[in-house]
Amino acid sequence: MWRRGDRDHRKKAALSAVAAPPAPEAAQARPARADSGGAPEPDLGRAAQAARPPGEVILEVDDLRVSFRTHGGQVQAVRGVSLSLRQGETLAIVGESGCGKSVTARSLMRLLPEHAAVLGAGSSIRWKGRELTKLKEKELRKLRGAEIAMIFQDAMTALNPTLTIGEQLIEGIALHRKVPRSEARRLAVDMLELVGIPGPETRLKQYLGEFSGGMRQRIMIAIAASCSPSLLIADEPTTALDVTIQAQILDLFRMLQERTGAAIVLITHDLGVVAETADRVCVMYAGEIVESGTVRELFRRPQHPYTQGLLAALPRLDRERGRSLVPIPGTPPDLFAPPPGCAFAARCPHAMEVCRLRRPQMAELDGTHAVACWLQDPRAARPPAAGAGAGSGMAGEPARTALG
Amino acid sequence: MASYILKRFISMAVTLWLIVTVTFFLMHSVPGSPFDKEGRNTSQTAVDNMMAYYHLDEPLGVQYVLYLKSLLMLDLGPSIGHFPTTVNDMIGRGFPVSFQLGMLALSISIVCGIALGTVAALRKNRLIDQLAMVLAVIGIAVPNFVVATLLIKYVAVEWRLLPVATWGTWRHAVLPALALSTGPLAIIARMTRANMVEVLTADYIETARAKGLHPAVIVFKHALRNAVLPVVTLLGALVANVLTGSFVIEKIFAIPGMGKYFVDGINNRDYSVIMGTTVFYSALLLVMMLIVDIVYGLIDPRIKLHRKEGRP
């Protein structure tokens, strides 16, 4: 597992993030991850490490609501998401397709098309004291790529096929770092070297089609990290890659985070990736966060029936062969007309009358773990702890879930 | 690259030979000859002498071989209707005029077409877009001789802004070039719009936005290049469009270009002029198509003209 250096060291690294050659310890910090198919021993992320001093809060999202105008009416893609992020922290947002995780991520840098996406009136995104929802397009442009950068899922389509890789790297560097092109070019070479692309001088002049899938993703990451942003948003960065390349890319993320001290928001539906890389997790369902906490809390003591269902649906190496996976029955609600109560009620094995009528609010269980579920209410007939494993057949023994 | 171009030249030579052969025999199968002129008293001896001079008294096969021989030496032969002039002379005189007109028309249609298409795509489904596309449909539907006539009537005759016809100063070139450019302009505009609309939704455009690039940089650097690629393919065909269009336009505006010679040649059964201009235009078109393919490779790095797998 990645070990953190002391914070002063990291700050220094952040200052010379791009110019410095890759540190040897960064290159060999992790042993070759040939076992990434799934280690029998649980590997519960950084949360399993000794607690780190918390960084300063850099991002605070409050009641984010985003809907899209379509011919069929308004789709409420994100329905009141609140989260916060500290410097140097990795926050994973998990959920199935269409749960609003990508829309949430794009909202963080106001990347959604203004004519289609409507931001809720009470929504607030505070970035280092600035209110992003109020910023003008021109100010947003200064922010995008420089302070907040994005890594997209499929580098094959997310990079321009008719411009050289070098040009796509250099344009951002020259723009945000305000350096002449020759200097930007030098930084671009360093950046390619940093993300592990051999022969960067020649590679700079090549086009997308001349790189392999893993290389493309490395280039995508190099572009995103080239201006030393304080926040990297990675939207399913490993989904399009095979498992060995996935592990290499995740290593690269850790190395970059170590060097630049950037916070990472990781959008994924892969719980294995979450367990390996994240500090904290938000589980999203139908445009809302239903549970959030540290990786350890979420994997060991999942409280929301949806989280429990997700974990139970994972294939596990320590389970006997031939046993089938446990799916969550049903489908997510229609976001053109979301239900008034809990969005998961229709699929929830523990649903009570109140669940269908009123929306549960996020309630803190302890300092970091919070869940939006009526089962947490003292008046609930069945306490969730009892219902988690027995009776429902949904959640197994989350404490010993092997992921990766 | 060199071997690719060599290969293309060989296939071009074959194409040209086929065109020459088909045109030659088709032309001779049309009834009539250059010398049967109504109401002209040419003695039979004179006609026989002229037939002998132009080898028209020989069997068709012999004439064909003779023509191919002189063609190999790039000699297109003497004109039958305008005796002392050779077809080479005619092309030498007429082509520069046609070329200027054609290039002017093509430049207008490329620049305005791409601009119109891009603006329409950026303002998709708004008023500007709809106006531009109505204009484009009109441009495609209305033949250029109608446009030419309207331009002459209003701009030249009624408002007296520009000369009615003939060739000379740049003012003479404006109206014929405009008339000639409407069709290609409309086609390019529609094509650019369609491509641009698609390209603007591409993931790499979102990446460019996420980098904080200025919208103008995104459109011109990241989108336009990909959007105009199919337009470049179209250029080969559009050059043909402009060339054939120029026959009519040159006639309307009384411009002394190739088109005039070509049309007159057909009317007079001037065999060597018909053959000469056809061969010349065919060769020109083939070269244009080769240039388009090479340009395509320069714009789009994904297209490699020369490389075959496993061979250098």
Short mmCIF file of C-alpha atoms in Angstrom, two decimals, chain B residues 59-310:
data_model
loop_
_atom_site.label_atom_id
_atom_site.label_comp_id
_atom_site.label_asym_id
_atom_site.label_seq_id
_atom_site.Cartn_x
_atom_site.Cartn_y
_atom_site.Cartn_z
CA PRO B 59 -10.20 4.58 -91.59
CA LEU B 60 -11.29 5.37 -88.01
CA GLY B 61 -8.77 2.96 -86.48
CA VAL B 62 -5.90 4.70 -88.25
CA GLN B 63 -7.19 8.10 -87.15
CA TYR B 64 -7.34 6.82 -83.57
CA VAL B 65 -3.76 5.59 -83.65
CA LEU B 66 -2.59 8.84 -85.21
CA TYR B 67 -4.40 10.81 -82.50
CA LEU B 68 -2.88 8.75 -79.70
CA LYS B 69 0.58 9.26 -81.22
CA SER B 70 0.27 13.03 -81.35
CA LEU B 71 -1.29 13.00 -77.86
CA LEU B 72 1.79 11.24 -76.52
CA MET B 73 3.81 14.21 -77.75
CA LEU B 74 1.30 16.49 -76.01
CA ASP B 75 0.17 17.80 -79.41
CA LEU B 76 -3.59 18.20 -79.46
CA GLY B 77 -3.61 18.96 -83.18
CA PRO B 78 -4.81 21.86 -85.30
CA SER B 79 -8.32 23.24 -84.91
CA ILE B 80 -10.61 22.46 -87.81
CA GLY B 81 -12.87 25.48 -87.46
CA HIS B 82 -10.20 28.11 -86.79
CA PHE B 83 -7.63 26.89 -89.22
CA PRO B 84 -4.24 28.33 -88.35
CA THR B 85 -4.75 28.03 -84.58
CA THR B 86 -3.84 24.82 -82.81
CA VAL B 87 -5.84 23.40 -79.90
CA ASN B 88 -2.76 23.89 -77.71
CA ASP B 89 -2.92 27.61 -78.56
CA MET B 90 -6.61 27.74 -77.68
CA ILE B 91 -6.04 26.13 -74.31
CA GLY B 92 -3.03 28.38 -73.74
CA ARG B 93 -5.22 31.41 -74.32
CA GLY B 94 -8.49 30.24 -72.79
CA PHE B 95 -7.34 28.28 -69.78
CA PRO B 96 -5.74 31.12 -67.76
CA VAL B 97 -9.04 32.98 -67.94
CA SER B 98 -11.09 29.93 -66.97
CA PHE B 99 -8.59 29.11 -64.24
CA GLN B 100 -8.84 32.58 -62.69
CA LEU B 101 -12.61 32.47 -62.81
CA GLY B 102 -12.75 28.94 -61.43
CA MET B 103 -10.30 29.58 -58.60
CA LEU B 104 -12.09 32.77 -57.64
CA ALA B 105 -15.42 30.96 -57.56
CA LEU B 106 -13.96 28.04 -55.65
CA SER B 107 -12.29 30.33 -53.09
CA ILE B 108 -15.54 32.20 -52.54
CA SER B 109 -17.47 28.98 -52.06
CA ILE B 110 -14.89 27.42 -49.70
CA VAL B 111 -14.43 30.46 -47.50
CA CYS B 112 -18.08 31.51 -47.37
CA GLY B 113 -19.38 27.94 -47.31
CA ILE B 114 -17.27 26.90 -44.33
CA ALA B 115 -18.00 30.17 -42.52
CA LEU B 116 -21.73 29.87 -43.12
CA GLY B 117 -21.78 26.20 -42.10
CA THR B 118 -19.79 26.87 -38.93
CA VAL B 119 -21.97 29.79 -37.85
CA ALA B 120 -25.08 27.73 -38.51
CA ALA B 121 -23.73 24.84 -36.44
CA LEU B 122 -22.75 27.09 -33.54
CA ARG B 123 -26.23 28.67 -33.55
CA LYS B 124 -27.95 25.37 -34.17
CA ASN B 125 -31.73 25.61 -34.56
CA ARG B 126 -31.69 29.36 -34.04
CA LEU B 127 -32.74 31.95 -36.60
CA ILE B 128 -29.28 32.33 -38.18
CA ASP B 129 -29.03 28.59 -38.66
CA GLN B 130 -32.42 28.36 -40.30
CA LEU B 131 -31.73 31.33 -42.57
CA ALA B 132 -28.39 29.92 -43.60
CA MET B 133 -29.84 26.54 -44.40
CA VAL B 134 -32.74 28.02 -46.43
CA LEU B 135 -30.12 29.93 -48.39
CA ALA B 136 -28.14 26.75 -48.87
CA VAL B 137 -31.13 24.86 -50.22
CA ILE B 138 -31.83 27.70 -52.64
CA GLY B 139 -28.18 27.70 -53.68
CA ILE B 140 -28.32 24.00 -54.49
CA ALA B 141 -31.71 24.10 -56.17
CA VAL B 142 -31.35 27.17 -58.39
CA PRO B 143 -29.10 26.55 -61.43
CA ASN B 144 -26.19 28.92 -61.83
CA PHE B 145 -27.41 30.34 -65.16
CA VAL B 146 -30.52 31.60 -63.36
CA VAL B 147 -28.35 33.18 -60.68
CA ALA B 148 -26.18 34.68 -63.43
CA THR B 149 -29.16 36.17 -65.22
CA LEU B 150 -30.57 37.65 -62.02
CA LEU B 151 -27.18 39.12 -61.10
CA ILE B 152 -26.86 40.69 -64.53
CA LYS B 153 -30.38 42.09 -64.41
CA TYR B 154 -30.10 43.68 -60.99
CA VAL B 155 -26.48 44.35 -60.14
CA ALA B 156 -25.29 45.20 -63.64
CA VAL B 157 -28.28 46.56 -65.54
CA GLU B 158 -30.54 48.16 -62.94
CA TRP B 159 -28.09 49.29 -60.29
CA ARG B 160 -25.14 49.69 -62.68
CA LEU B 161 -22.67 48.57 -60.04
CA LEU B 162 -20.61 46.21 -62.17
CA PRO B 163 -20.06 45.54 -65.88
CA VAL B 164 -22.61 43.35 -67.65
CA ALA B 165 -20.21 41.04 -69.44
CA THR B 166 -16.77 40.39 -70.98
CA TRP B 167 -13.45 40.02 -69.23
CA GLY B 168 -10.72 42.43 -68.18
CA THR B 169 -10.57 44.09 -64.78
CA TRP B 170 -11.46 42.50 -61.45
CA ARG B 171 -14.85 44.18 -61.72
CA HIS B 172 -15.63 41.92 -64.67
CA ALA B 173 -14.84 38.84 -62.63
CA VAL B 174 -17.15 39.49 -59.67
CA LEU B 175 -20.53 38.57 -61.15
CA PRO B 176 -19.49 35.40 -63.03
CA ALA B 177 -17.51 34.18 -60.02
CA LEU B 178 -20.48 34.78 -57.72
CA ALA B 179 -22.84 32.99 -60.08
CA LEU B 180 -20.44 30.09 -60.42
CA SER B 181 -19.85 29.79 -56.67
CA THR B 182 -23.45 29.53 -55.41
CA GLY B 183 -23.86 25.79 -55.98
CA PRO B 184 -20.56 24.65 -54.43
CA LEU B 185 -20.97 27.23 -51.64
CA ALA B 186 -24.33 25.79 -50.66
CA ILE B 187 -23.04 22.21 -50.76
CA ILE B 188 -20.01 23.10 -48.63
CA ALA B 189 -22.14 25.04 -46.13
CA ARG B 190 -24.54 22.16 -45.60
CA MET B 191 -21.76 19.65 -45.26
CA THR B 192 -19.75 21.81 -42.86
CA ARG B 193 -22.80 22.40 -40.69
CA ALA B 194 -23.64 18.71 -40.47
CA ASN B 195 -20.06 17.76 -39.59
CA MET B 196 -19.61 20.64 -37.18
CA VAL B 197 -22.78 19.78 -35.25
CA GLU B 198 -21.47 16.27 -34.83
CA VAL B 199 -17.90 17.26 -33.96
CA LEU B 200 -19.07 19.77 -31.34
CA THR B 201 -20.62 16.93 -29.33
CA ALA B 202 -17.39 14.92 -29.45
CA ASP B 203 -15.64 14.04 -26.21
CA TYR B 204 -12.46 15.86 -27.18
CA ILE B 205 -14.40 19.11 -27.38
CA GLU B 206 -15.43 18.61 -23.77
CA THR B 207 -11.78 17.91 -22.94
CA ALA B 208 -10.81 21.16 -24.62
CA ARG B 209 -13.45 22.98 -22.56
CA ALA B 210 -12.18 21.31 -19.41
CA LYS B 211 -8.73 22.73 -20.21
CA GLY B 212 -10.17 26.22 -20.00
CA LEU B 213 -9.54 27.06 -23.63
CA HIS B 214 -11.27 30.04 -25.19
CA PRO B 215 -14.37 29.08 -27.21
CA ALA B 216 -12.81 30.51 -30.39
CA VAL B 217 -9.74 28.30 -29.92
CA ILE B 218 -11.99 25.31 -29.36
CA VAL B 219 -13.95 25.96 -32.55
CA PHE B 220 -11.07 26.85 -34.84
CA LYS B 221 -8.34 24.61 -33.53
CA HIS B 222 -10.15 21.57 -32.20
CA ALA B 223 -13.44 21.40 -34.07
CA LEU B 224 -13.05 22.96 -37.49
CA ARG B 225 -10.18 20.78 -38.60
CA ASN B 226 -12.17 17.64 -37.96
CA ALA B 227 -15.33 19.13 -39.40
CA VAL B 228 -13.83 20.17 -42.74
CA LEU B 229 -12.19 16.82 -43.49
CA PRO B 230 -15.17 15.46 -45.42
CA VAL B 231 -15.40 18.81 -47.20
CA VAL B 232 -11.89 18.27 -48.53
CA THR B 233 -13.00 14.98 -50.07
CA LEU B 234 -15.84 16.84 -51.69
CA LEU B 235 -13.45 19.35 -53.26
CA GLY B 236 -12.48 16.98 -56.07
CA ALA B 237 -16.07 16.71 -57.17
CA LEU B 238 -16.66 20.43 -56.67
CA VAL B 239 -13.76 21.29 -58.97
CA ALA B 240 -15.55 19.29 -61.67
CA ASN B 241 -18.75 21.12 -60.80
CA VAL B 242 -17.06 24.50 -61.18
CA LEU B 243 -15.35 23.48 -64.44
CA THR B 244 -18.52 22.32 -66.16
CA GLY B 245 -20.45 25.20 -64.67
CA SER B 246 -17.96 27.59 -66.17
CA PHE B 247 -18.94 26.51 -69.72
CA VAL B 248 -22.40 28.00 -69.22
CA ILE B 249 -21.25 30.98 -67.20
CA GLU B 250 -18.53 31.87 -69.70
CA LYS B 251 -21.09 31.76 -72.48
CA ILE B 252 -23.52 34.02 -70.54
CA PHE B 253 -20.88 36.57 -69.62
CA ALA B 254 -19.06 36.30 -72.97
CA ILE B 255 -15.82 35.40 -71.26
CA PRO B 256 -13.03 34.19 -73.61
CA GLY B 257 -12.22 31.07 -71.57
CA MET B 258 -11.98 27.39 -72.30
CA GLY B 259 -15.71 26.89 -71.95
CA LYS B 260 -16.45 29.10 -74.93
CA TYR B 261 -14.05 27.14 -77.16
CA PHE B 262 -15.49 23.87 -75.93
CA VAL B 263 -19.11 24.79 -76.63
CA ASP B 264 -18.24 26.28 -80.03
CA GLY B 265 -16.22 23.18 -80.81
CA ILE B 266 -19.18 20.91 -80.22
CA ASN B 267 -21.48 23.09 -82.32
CA ASN B 268 -19.04 23.03 -85.26
CA ARG B 269 -18.09 19.34 -84.93
CA ASP B 270 -14.58 20.61 -84.46
CA TYR B 271 -13.18 17.17 -83.65
CA SER B 272 -9.73 18.18 -82.48
CA VAL B 273 -11.11 20.93 -80.19
CA ILE B 274 -13.64 18.54 -78.63
CA MET B 275 -10.97 15.92 -78.04
CA GLY B 276 -8.38 18.45 -76.87
CA THR B 277 -10.57 20.16 -74.31
CA THR B 278 -11.96 16.85 -73.03
CA VAL B 279 -8.51 15.40 -72.58
CA PHE B 280 -7.28 18.57 -70.93
CA TYR B 281 -10.19 18.79 -68.48
CA SER B 282 -9.99 15.09 -67.67
CA ALA B 283 -6.30 15.37 -66.92
CA LEU B 284 -6.92 18.45 -64.82
CA LEU B 285 -9.62 16.70 -62.81
CA LEU B 286 -7.47 13.65 -62.21
CA VAL B 287 -4.62 15.82 -60.96
CA MET B 288 -7.05 17.70 -58.71
CA MET B 289 -8.28 14.47 -57.19
CA LEU B 290 -4.71 13.40 -56.52
CA ILE B 291 -4.02 16.74 -54.84
CA VAL B 292 -7.15 16.36 -52.70
CA ASP B 293 -6.01 12.94 -51.53
CA ILE B 294 -2.58 14.26 -50.64
CA VAL B 295 -4.06 17.25 -48.78
CA TYR B 296 -6.37 14.89 -46.93
CA GLY B 297 -3.38 12.99 -45.64
CA LEU B 298 -1.78 16.22 -44.49
CA ILE B 299 -4.85 17.36 -42.54
CA ASP B 300 -5.72 14.02 -41.00
CA PRO B 301 -2.80 12.12 -39.50
CA ARG B 302 -4.92 8.97 -39.35
CA ILE B 303 -4.78 8.68 -43.11
CA LYS B 304 -1.50 7.39 -44.37
CA LEU B 305 -1.14 7.36 -48.11
CA HIS B 306 2.00 5.38 -48.57
CA ARG B 307 2.44 2.80 -45.84
CA LYS B 308 1.41 -0.78 -46.25
CA GLU B 309 1.67 -3.14 -43.30
CA GLY B 310 4.97 -4.98 -43.17
#
